[in-house]
Coordinates of C-alpha atoms (C1' of nucleotides) in Angstrom, one line a residue:
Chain A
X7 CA -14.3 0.8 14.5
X8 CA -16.7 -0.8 16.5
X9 CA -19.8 -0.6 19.0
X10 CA -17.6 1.3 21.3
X11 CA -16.8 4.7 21.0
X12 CA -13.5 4.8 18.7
X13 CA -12.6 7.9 21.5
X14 CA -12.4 7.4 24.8
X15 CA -13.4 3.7 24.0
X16 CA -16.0 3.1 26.8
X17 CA -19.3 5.0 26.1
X18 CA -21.6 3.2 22.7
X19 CA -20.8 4.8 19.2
X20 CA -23.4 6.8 17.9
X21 CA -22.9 8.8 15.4
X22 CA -20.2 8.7 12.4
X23 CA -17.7 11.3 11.4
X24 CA -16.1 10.3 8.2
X25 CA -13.4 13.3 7.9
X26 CA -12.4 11.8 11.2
X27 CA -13.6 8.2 10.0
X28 CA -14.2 7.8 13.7
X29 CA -17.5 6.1 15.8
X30 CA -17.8 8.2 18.5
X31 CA -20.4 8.5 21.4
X32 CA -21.5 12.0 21.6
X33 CA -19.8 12.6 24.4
X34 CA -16.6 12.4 22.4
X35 CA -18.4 14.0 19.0
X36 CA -19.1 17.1 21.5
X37 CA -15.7 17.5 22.5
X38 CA -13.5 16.4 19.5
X39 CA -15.8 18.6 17.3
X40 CA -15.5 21.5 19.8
X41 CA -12.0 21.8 19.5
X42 CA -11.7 24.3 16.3
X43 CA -13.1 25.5 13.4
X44 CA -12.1 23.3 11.4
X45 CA -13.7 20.5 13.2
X46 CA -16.8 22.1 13.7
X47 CA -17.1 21.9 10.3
X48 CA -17.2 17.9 10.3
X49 CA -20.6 16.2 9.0
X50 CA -21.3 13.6 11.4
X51 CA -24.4 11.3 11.1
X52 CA -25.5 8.1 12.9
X53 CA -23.7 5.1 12.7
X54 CA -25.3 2.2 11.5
X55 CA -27.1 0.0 14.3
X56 CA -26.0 -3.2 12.3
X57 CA -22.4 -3.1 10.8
X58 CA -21.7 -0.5 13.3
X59 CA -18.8 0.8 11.2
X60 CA -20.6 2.9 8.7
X61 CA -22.2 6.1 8.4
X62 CA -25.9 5.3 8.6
X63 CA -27.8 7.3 5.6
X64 CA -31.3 5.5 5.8
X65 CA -33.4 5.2 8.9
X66 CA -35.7 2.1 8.6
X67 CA -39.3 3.2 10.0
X68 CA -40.4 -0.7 10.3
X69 CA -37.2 -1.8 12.3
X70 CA -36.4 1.3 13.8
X71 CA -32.7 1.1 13.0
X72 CA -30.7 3.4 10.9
X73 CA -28.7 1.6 8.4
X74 CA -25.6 2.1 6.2
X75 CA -25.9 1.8 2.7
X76 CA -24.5 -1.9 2.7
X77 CA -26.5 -3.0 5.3
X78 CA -29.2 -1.4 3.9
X79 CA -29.2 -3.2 0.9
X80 CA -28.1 -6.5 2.3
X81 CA -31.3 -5.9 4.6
X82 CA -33.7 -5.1 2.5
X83 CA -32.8 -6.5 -1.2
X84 CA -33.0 -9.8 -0.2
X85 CA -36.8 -10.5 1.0
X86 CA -39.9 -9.0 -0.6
X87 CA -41.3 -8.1 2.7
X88 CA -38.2 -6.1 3.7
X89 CA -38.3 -4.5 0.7
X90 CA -41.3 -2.8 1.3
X91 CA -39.9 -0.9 4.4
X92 CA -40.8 2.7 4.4
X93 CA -37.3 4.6 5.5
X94 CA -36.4 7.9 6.2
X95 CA -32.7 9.4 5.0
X96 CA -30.8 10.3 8.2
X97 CA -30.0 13.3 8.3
X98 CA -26.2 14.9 9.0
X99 CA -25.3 17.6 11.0
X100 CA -22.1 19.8 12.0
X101 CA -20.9 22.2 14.6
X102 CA -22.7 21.7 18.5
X103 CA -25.7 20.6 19.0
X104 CA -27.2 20.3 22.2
X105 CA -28.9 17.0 22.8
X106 CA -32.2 18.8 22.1
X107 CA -31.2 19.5 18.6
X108 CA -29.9 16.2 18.3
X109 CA -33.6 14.7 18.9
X110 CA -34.5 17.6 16.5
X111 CA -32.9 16.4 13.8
X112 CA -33.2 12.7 14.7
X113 CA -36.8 12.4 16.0
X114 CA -36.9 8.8 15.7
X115 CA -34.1 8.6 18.1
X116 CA -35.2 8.1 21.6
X117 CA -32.1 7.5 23.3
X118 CA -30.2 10.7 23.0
X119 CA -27.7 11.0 25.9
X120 CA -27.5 14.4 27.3
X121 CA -24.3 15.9 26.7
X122 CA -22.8 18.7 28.7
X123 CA -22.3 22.0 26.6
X124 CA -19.4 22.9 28.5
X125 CA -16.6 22.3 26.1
X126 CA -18.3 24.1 23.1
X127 CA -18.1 27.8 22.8
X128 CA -20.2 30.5 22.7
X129 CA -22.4 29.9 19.4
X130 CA -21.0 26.8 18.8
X131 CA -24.4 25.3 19.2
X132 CA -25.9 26.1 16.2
X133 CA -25.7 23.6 13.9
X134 CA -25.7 23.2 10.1
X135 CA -27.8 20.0 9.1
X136 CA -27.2 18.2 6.0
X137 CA -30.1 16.3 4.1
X138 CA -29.2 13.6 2.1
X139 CA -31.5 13.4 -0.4
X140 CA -32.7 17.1 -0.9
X141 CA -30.0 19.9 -1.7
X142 CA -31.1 23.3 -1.2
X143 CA -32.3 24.4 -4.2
X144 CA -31.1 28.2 -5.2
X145 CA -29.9 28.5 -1.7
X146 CA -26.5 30.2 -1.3
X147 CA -23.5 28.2 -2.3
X148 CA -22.0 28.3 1.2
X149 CA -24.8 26.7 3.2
X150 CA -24.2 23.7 1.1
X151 CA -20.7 22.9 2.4
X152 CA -21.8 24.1 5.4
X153 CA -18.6 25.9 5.7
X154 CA -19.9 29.7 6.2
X155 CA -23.7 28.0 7.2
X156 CA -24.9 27.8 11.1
X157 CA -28.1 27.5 10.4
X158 CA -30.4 26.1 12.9
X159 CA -32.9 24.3 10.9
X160 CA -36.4 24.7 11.9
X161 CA -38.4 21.8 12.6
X162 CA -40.7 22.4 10.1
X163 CA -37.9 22.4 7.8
X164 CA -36.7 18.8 9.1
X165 CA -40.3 17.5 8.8
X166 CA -41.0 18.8 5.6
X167 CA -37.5 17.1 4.2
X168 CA -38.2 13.9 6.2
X169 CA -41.3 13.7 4.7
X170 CA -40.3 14.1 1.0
X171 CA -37.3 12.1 1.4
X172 CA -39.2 9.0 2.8
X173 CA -39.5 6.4 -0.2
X174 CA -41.0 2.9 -0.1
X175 CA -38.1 0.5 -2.1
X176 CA -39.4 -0.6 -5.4
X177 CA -38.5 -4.3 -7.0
X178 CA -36.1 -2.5 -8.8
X179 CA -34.4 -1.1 -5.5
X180 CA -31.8 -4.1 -5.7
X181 CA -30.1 -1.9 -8.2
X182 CA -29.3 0.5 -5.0
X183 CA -26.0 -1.2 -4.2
X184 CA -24.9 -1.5 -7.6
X185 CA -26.4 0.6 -10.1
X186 CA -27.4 3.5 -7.5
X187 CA -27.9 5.8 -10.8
X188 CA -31.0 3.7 -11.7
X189 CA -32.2 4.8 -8.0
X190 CA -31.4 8.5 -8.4
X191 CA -33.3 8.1 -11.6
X192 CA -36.0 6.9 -9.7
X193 CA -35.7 9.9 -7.2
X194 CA -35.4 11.8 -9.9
X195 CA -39.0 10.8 -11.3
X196 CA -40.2 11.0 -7.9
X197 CA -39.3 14.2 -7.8
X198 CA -39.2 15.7 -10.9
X199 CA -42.1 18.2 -10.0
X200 CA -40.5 19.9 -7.1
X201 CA -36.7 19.9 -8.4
X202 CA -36.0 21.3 -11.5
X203 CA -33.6 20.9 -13.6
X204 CA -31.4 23.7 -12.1
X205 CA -31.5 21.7 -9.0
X206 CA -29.0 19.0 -9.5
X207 CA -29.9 18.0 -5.7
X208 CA -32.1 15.1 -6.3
X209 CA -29.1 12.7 -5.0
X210 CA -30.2 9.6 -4.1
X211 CA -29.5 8.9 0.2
X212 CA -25.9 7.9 0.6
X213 CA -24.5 9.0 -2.6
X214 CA -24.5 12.6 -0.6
X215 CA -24.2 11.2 2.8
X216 CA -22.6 13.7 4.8
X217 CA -19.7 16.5 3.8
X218 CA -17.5 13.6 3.9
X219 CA -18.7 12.6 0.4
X220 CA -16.8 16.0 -0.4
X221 CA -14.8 16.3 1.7
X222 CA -12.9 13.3 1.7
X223 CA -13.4 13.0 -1.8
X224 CA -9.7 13.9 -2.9
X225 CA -10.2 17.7 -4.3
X226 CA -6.4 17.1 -4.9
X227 CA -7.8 14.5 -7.8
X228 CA -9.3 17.4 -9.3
X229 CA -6.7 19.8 -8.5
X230 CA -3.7 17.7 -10.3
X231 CA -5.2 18.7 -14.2
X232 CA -6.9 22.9 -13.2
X233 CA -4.2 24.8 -13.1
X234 CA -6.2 27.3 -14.5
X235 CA -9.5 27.0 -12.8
X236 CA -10.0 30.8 -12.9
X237 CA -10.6 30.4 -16.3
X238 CA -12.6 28.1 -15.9
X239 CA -14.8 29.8 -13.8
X240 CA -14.9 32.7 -15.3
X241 CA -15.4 31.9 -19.1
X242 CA -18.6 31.1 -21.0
X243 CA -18.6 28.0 -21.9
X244 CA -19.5 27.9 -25.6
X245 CA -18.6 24.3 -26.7
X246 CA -18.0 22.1 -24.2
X247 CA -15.9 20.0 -26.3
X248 CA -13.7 22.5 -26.3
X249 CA -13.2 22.9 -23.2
X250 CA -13.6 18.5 -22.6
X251 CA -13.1 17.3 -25.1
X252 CA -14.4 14.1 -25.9
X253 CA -13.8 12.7 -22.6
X254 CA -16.0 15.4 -20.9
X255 CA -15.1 16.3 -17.9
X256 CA -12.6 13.3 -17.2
X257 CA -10.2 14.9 -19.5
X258 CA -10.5 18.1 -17.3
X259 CA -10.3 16.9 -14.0
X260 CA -7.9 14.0 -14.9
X261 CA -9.9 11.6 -13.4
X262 CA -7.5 8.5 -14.5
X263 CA -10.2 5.2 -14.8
X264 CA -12.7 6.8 -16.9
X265 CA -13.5 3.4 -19.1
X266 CA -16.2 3.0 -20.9
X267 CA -16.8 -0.4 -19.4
X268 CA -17.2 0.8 -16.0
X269 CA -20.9 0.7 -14.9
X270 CA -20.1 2.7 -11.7
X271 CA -21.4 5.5 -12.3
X272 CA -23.6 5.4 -15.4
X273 CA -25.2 8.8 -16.7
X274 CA -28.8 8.6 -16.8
X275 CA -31.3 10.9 -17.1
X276 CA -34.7 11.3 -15.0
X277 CA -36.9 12.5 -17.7
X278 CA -37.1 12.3 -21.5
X279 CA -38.0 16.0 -22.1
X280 CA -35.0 17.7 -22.3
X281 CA -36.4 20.5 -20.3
X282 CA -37.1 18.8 -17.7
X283 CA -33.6 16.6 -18.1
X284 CA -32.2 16.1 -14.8
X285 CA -28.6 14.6 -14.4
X286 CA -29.3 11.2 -12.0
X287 CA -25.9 10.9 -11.1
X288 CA -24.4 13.4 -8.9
X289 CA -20.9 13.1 -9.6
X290 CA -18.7 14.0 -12.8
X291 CA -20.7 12.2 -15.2
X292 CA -23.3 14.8 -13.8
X293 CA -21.2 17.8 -14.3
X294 CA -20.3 17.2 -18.2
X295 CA -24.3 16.4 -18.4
X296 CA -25.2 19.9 -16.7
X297 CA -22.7 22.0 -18.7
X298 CA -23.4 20.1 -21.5
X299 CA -26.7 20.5 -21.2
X300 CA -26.1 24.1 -20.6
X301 CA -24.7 24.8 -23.9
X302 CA -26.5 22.1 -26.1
X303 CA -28.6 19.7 -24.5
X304 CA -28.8 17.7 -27.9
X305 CA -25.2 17.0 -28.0
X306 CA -25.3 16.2 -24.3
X307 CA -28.0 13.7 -24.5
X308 CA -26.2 12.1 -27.6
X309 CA -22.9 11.9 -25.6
X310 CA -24.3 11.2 -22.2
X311 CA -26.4 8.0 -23.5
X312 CA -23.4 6.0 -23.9
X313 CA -21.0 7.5 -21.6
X314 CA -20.4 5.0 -18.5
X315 CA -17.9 6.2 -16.4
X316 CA -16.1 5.6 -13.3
X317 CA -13.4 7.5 -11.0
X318 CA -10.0 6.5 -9.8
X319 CA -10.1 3.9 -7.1
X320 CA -13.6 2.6 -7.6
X321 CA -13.8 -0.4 -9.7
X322 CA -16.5 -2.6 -10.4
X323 CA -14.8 -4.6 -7.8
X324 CA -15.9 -1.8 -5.0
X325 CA -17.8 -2.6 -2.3
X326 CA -21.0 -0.8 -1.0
X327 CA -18.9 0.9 1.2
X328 CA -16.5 2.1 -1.4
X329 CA -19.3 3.1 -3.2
X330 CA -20.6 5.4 -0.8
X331 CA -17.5 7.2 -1.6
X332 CA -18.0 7.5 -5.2
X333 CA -16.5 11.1 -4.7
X334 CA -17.4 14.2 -7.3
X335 CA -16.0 17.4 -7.0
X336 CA -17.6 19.1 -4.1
X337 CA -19.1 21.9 -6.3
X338 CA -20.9 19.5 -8.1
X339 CA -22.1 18.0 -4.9
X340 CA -23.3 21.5 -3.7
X341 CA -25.6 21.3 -6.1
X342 CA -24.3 24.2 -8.2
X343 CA -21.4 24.3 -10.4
X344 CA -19.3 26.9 -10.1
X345 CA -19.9 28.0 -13.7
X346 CA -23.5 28.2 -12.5
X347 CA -26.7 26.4 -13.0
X348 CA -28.0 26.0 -16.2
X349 CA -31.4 28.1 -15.6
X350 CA -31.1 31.5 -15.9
X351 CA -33.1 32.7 -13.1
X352 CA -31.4 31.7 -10.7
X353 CA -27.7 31.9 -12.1
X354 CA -25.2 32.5 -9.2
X355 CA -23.9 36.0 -8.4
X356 CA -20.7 36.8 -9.1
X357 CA -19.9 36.9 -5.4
X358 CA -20.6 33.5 -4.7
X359 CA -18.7 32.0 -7.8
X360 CA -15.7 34.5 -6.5
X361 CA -16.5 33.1 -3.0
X362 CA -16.3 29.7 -4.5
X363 CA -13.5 30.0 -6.4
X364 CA -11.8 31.7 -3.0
X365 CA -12.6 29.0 -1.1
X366 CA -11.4 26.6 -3.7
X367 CA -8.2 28.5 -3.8
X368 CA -7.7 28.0 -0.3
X369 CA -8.6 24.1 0.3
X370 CA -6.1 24.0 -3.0
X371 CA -3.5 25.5 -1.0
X372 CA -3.8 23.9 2.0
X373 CA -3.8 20.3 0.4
X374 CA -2.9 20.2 -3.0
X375 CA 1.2 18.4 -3.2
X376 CA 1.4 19.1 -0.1
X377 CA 3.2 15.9 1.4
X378 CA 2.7 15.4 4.3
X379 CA 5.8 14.5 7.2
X380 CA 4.7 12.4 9.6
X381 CA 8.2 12.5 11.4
X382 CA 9.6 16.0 11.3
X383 CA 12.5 14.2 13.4
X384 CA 12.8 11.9 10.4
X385 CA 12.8 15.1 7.9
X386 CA 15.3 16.7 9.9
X387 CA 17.6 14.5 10.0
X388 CA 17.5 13.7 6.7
X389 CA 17.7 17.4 5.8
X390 CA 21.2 17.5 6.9
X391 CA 22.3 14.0 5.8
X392 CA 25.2 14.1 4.0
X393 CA 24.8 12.9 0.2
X394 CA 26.2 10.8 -3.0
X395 CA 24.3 11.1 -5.6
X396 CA 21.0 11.9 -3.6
X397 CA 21.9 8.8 -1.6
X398 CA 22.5 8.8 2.0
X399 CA 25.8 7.6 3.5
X400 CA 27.3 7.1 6.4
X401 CA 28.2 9.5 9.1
X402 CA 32.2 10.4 8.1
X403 CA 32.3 8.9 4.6
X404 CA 33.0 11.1 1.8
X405 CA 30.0 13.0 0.4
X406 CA 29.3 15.1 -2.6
X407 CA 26.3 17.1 -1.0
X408 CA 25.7 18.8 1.9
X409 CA 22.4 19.9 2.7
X410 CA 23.8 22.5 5.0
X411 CA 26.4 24.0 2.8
X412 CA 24.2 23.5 -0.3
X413 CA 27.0 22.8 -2.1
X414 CA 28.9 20.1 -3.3
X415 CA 32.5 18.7 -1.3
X416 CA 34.3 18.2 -4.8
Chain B
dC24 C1' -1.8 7.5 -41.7
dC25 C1' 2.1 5.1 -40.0
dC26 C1' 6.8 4.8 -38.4
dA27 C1' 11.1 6.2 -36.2
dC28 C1' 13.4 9.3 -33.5
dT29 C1' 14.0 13.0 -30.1
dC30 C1' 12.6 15.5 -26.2
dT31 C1' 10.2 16.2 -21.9
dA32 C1' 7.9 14.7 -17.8
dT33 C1' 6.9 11.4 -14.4
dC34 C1' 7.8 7.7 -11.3
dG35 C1' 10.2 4.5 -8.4
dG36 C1' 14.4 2.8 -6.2
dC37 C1' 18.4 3.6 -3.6
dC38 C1' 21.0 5.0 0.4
dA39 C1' 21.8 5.7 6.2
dC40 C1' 19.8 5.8 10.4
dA41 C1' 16.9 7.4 14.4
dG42 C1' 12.8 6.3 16.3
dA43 C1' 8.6 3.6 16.2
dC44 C1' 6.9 -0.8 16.9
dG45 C1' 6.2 -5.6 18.2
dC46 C1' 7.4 -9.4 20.9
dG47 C1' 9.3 -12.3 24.5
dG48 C1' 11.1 -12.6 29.1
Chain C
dG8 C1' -0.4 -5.7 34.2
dC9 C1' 3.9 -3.3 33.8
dC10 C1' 8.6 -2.8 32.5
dC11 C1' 12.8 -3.8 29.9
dG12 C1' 15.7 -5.3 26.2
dC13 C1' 16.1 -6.8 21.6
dG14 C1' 15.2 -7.2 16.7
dT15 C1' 12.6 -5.5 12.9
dC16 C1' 10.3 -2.0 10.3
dT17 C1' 9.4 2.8 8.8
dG18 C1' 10.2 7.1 6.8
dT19 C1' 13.0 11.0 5.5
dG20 C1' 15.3 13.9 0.8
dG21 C1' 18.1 14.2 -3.4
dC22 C1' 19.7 11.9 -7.4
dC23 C1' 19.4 8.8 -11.2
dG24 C1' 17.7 5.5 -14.4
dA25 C1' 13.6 3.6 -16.6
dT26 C1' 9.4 4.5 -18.7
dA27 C1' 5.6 6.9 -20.9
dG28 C1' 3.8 10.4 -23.6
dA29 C1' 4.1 14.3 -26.7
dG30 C1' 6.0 16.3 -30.6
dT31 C1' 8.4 16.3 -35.2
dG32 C1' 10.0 14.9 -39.7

DNA sequence: CCCACTCTATCGGCCACAGACGCGG
DNA sequence: GCCCGCGTCTGTGGCCGATAGAGTG
């Protein structure tokens, strides 16, 4: 990936698609992401103006250049001056938009290229937009994967989101990169009047960068230890430890590295009144804190002090970049667990946990063990290789299976 | 609680070979 | 830059042995 368009490889990269992990001009972004539904549903957002390799998740209002995470940090962490740098999360988007919209949702970029509407469909315009830092609190579950959502965000909406989401970096913003809990506990603080504690949406920018954080994020890592989600879903949850055990959530989704050494994603909470206890880290760690807290904060807190945990494939030896993929389960990162938020005004219908559990089902289906052949001339042929002992021999040697006749030659 | 043993589940290696791939001319 | 020939690498499925983990006495 580079400064050209990963596409058609002559018009500038501008904006990122990480399901497609592809820099694409928006030329290309119109047309690949017109093809189907499926694509439509692809979070893009900017690609950073320095690496140009990574999904940009911070606009910086001083430089006027929207930044990855990495470069981000390696911009700004260093010198005091830098430091101070107002920036404003970059928002990501799905579906068509028109170049208008675009500028809509990115007013700081001047440059949009007009792009010709001719390869989307009917409707295909509207778009879903993604903020990184805010999550829709209360809002229906579905316009937070922005699976069902079209939503054509009003400008007032984008203004009123840019404007809470802007932050001036503290001294203690250095921990961004590494310790990005601290940060969401900062955002947390920040924003501890306006969320509430049944809005686990206070994510930090770039832990939630675009549908890519969930949707890349393995769901088959999840899926290998529920077999019996429904139940999950559908019970009460009366002791967590029950249900956990002492591992929390780990144990549940079998989320192999959980060490207690691992500072990748340390649980922290925003405020010391449990009422007003907010989970500042938006992954798993998160989850066992909300259900926890559901069912006995006090345990919860106890637990969640000392409980550092990390997920399968990010080490303490990941990079920014890797750490921008710090995956959770995507119901976590809808901001509402499928069990439902731990206030009771605004506990989820039973449509949308049936909805979420539907949908669930269905990503399941379509990925989960499903291996995928990348040579179905390959798979083929070895379908009807002849067999001893599972091995393949050659064409007119003796054989004790055949594929073909199922059966065995002697 | 610890140890030894059994049972079950999981994982990786092996095999032949067509096609993909890279490289030099 | 394009084409061709050659050598190397890759991936495919079923079986089996090694290993890990759980269960039992």
């Amino acid at each position: 990936m580079g400064y050209l368009c990963d596409f058609c490889g002559e018009q500038r990269s501008m904006v990122y698609c990480r399901s497609d992990a592809a820099c694409l001009c928006l030329s290309c972004d119109r047309n690949v992401h017109s093809a189907n539904a499926l694509s439509r549903r692809h979070s893009r957002t900017l690609v950073c103006e320095r690496c140009n390799s990574q999904p940009a998740f911070v606009r910086c209002v001083e430089e006027k250049v929207s930044l990855c995470q990495n470069c981000d940090w390696l911009g700004h962490a260093g010198s005091t001056s830098a430091s101070t740098h107002k920036r404003q999360t970059v928002n990501c988007y799905s579906g068509c938009p028109s170049a208008a919209e675009l500028s809509t949702i990115w007013s700081f970029v001047s440059d949009i290229p007009a792009v010709t509407d001719s390869t989307c469909e009917k409707g295909l315009s509207s778009i879903s937009i993604r903020d990184n830092s805010l999550t829709n609190c209360g809002g229906p579950l579905q316009s937070n994967d922005g699976q069902d959502a079209s939503v054509l965000v009003e400008e007032n909406d984008i203004k009123n989101v840019d404007k809470s989401s802007v932050w001036t970096e503290s001294s203690s913003l250095p921990q961004l990169n590494t310790k990005p809990q601290n940060v969401d506990q900062q955002m947390g603080l920040a924003n501890s009047t306006s969320s509430k504690m049944c809005c686990p949406g206070a994510k930090a920018p770039g832990q939630h960068e675009d549908d890519g954080f969930y949707e890349d994020f393995n769901m088959d890592e999840i899926d290998l230890d529920i077999e019996n989600y429904e139940e999950l879903f559908g019970v009460a949850f009366n002791d967590p430890q029950q249900l956990f055990g002492n591992d929390g959530i780990g144990s549940l989704f079998g989320v192999k590295n959980m060490s207690g050494s691992d500072l990748n994603c340390q649980s922290a909470y925003a405020a010391q009144d449990s009422s007003m206890m907010q989970p500042a880290c938006s992954n798993a760690a998160s989850a066992d804190s909300m259900m926890s807290s559901k069912t006995d904060p006090n345990l919860c807190f106890g637990r969640q002090a000392h409980s550092n945990l990390s997920f399968s494939g990010l080490t303490g030896e990941s990079n920014g970049g890797d750490f921008q993929d710090c995956g959770a389960s995507s119901m976590l990162l809808m901001g509402e667990p499928p069990w439902g938020p731990p206030c009771a005004e605004s506990s989820l219908p039973s449509t949308s946990r049936s909805s979420a559990v539907m949908r669930y089902k269905e990503k399941k289906k379509t990925r989960k063990f499903e291996k995928k052949v990348r040579y179905a001339a390959r798979k083929a042929r070895a379908d009807v290789r002849k067999r001893v002992k599972g091995r393949f021999v050659k064409a007119g040697e003796a054989y004790d299976y055949d594929p073909l006749s199922k059966r065995r030659s002697f």
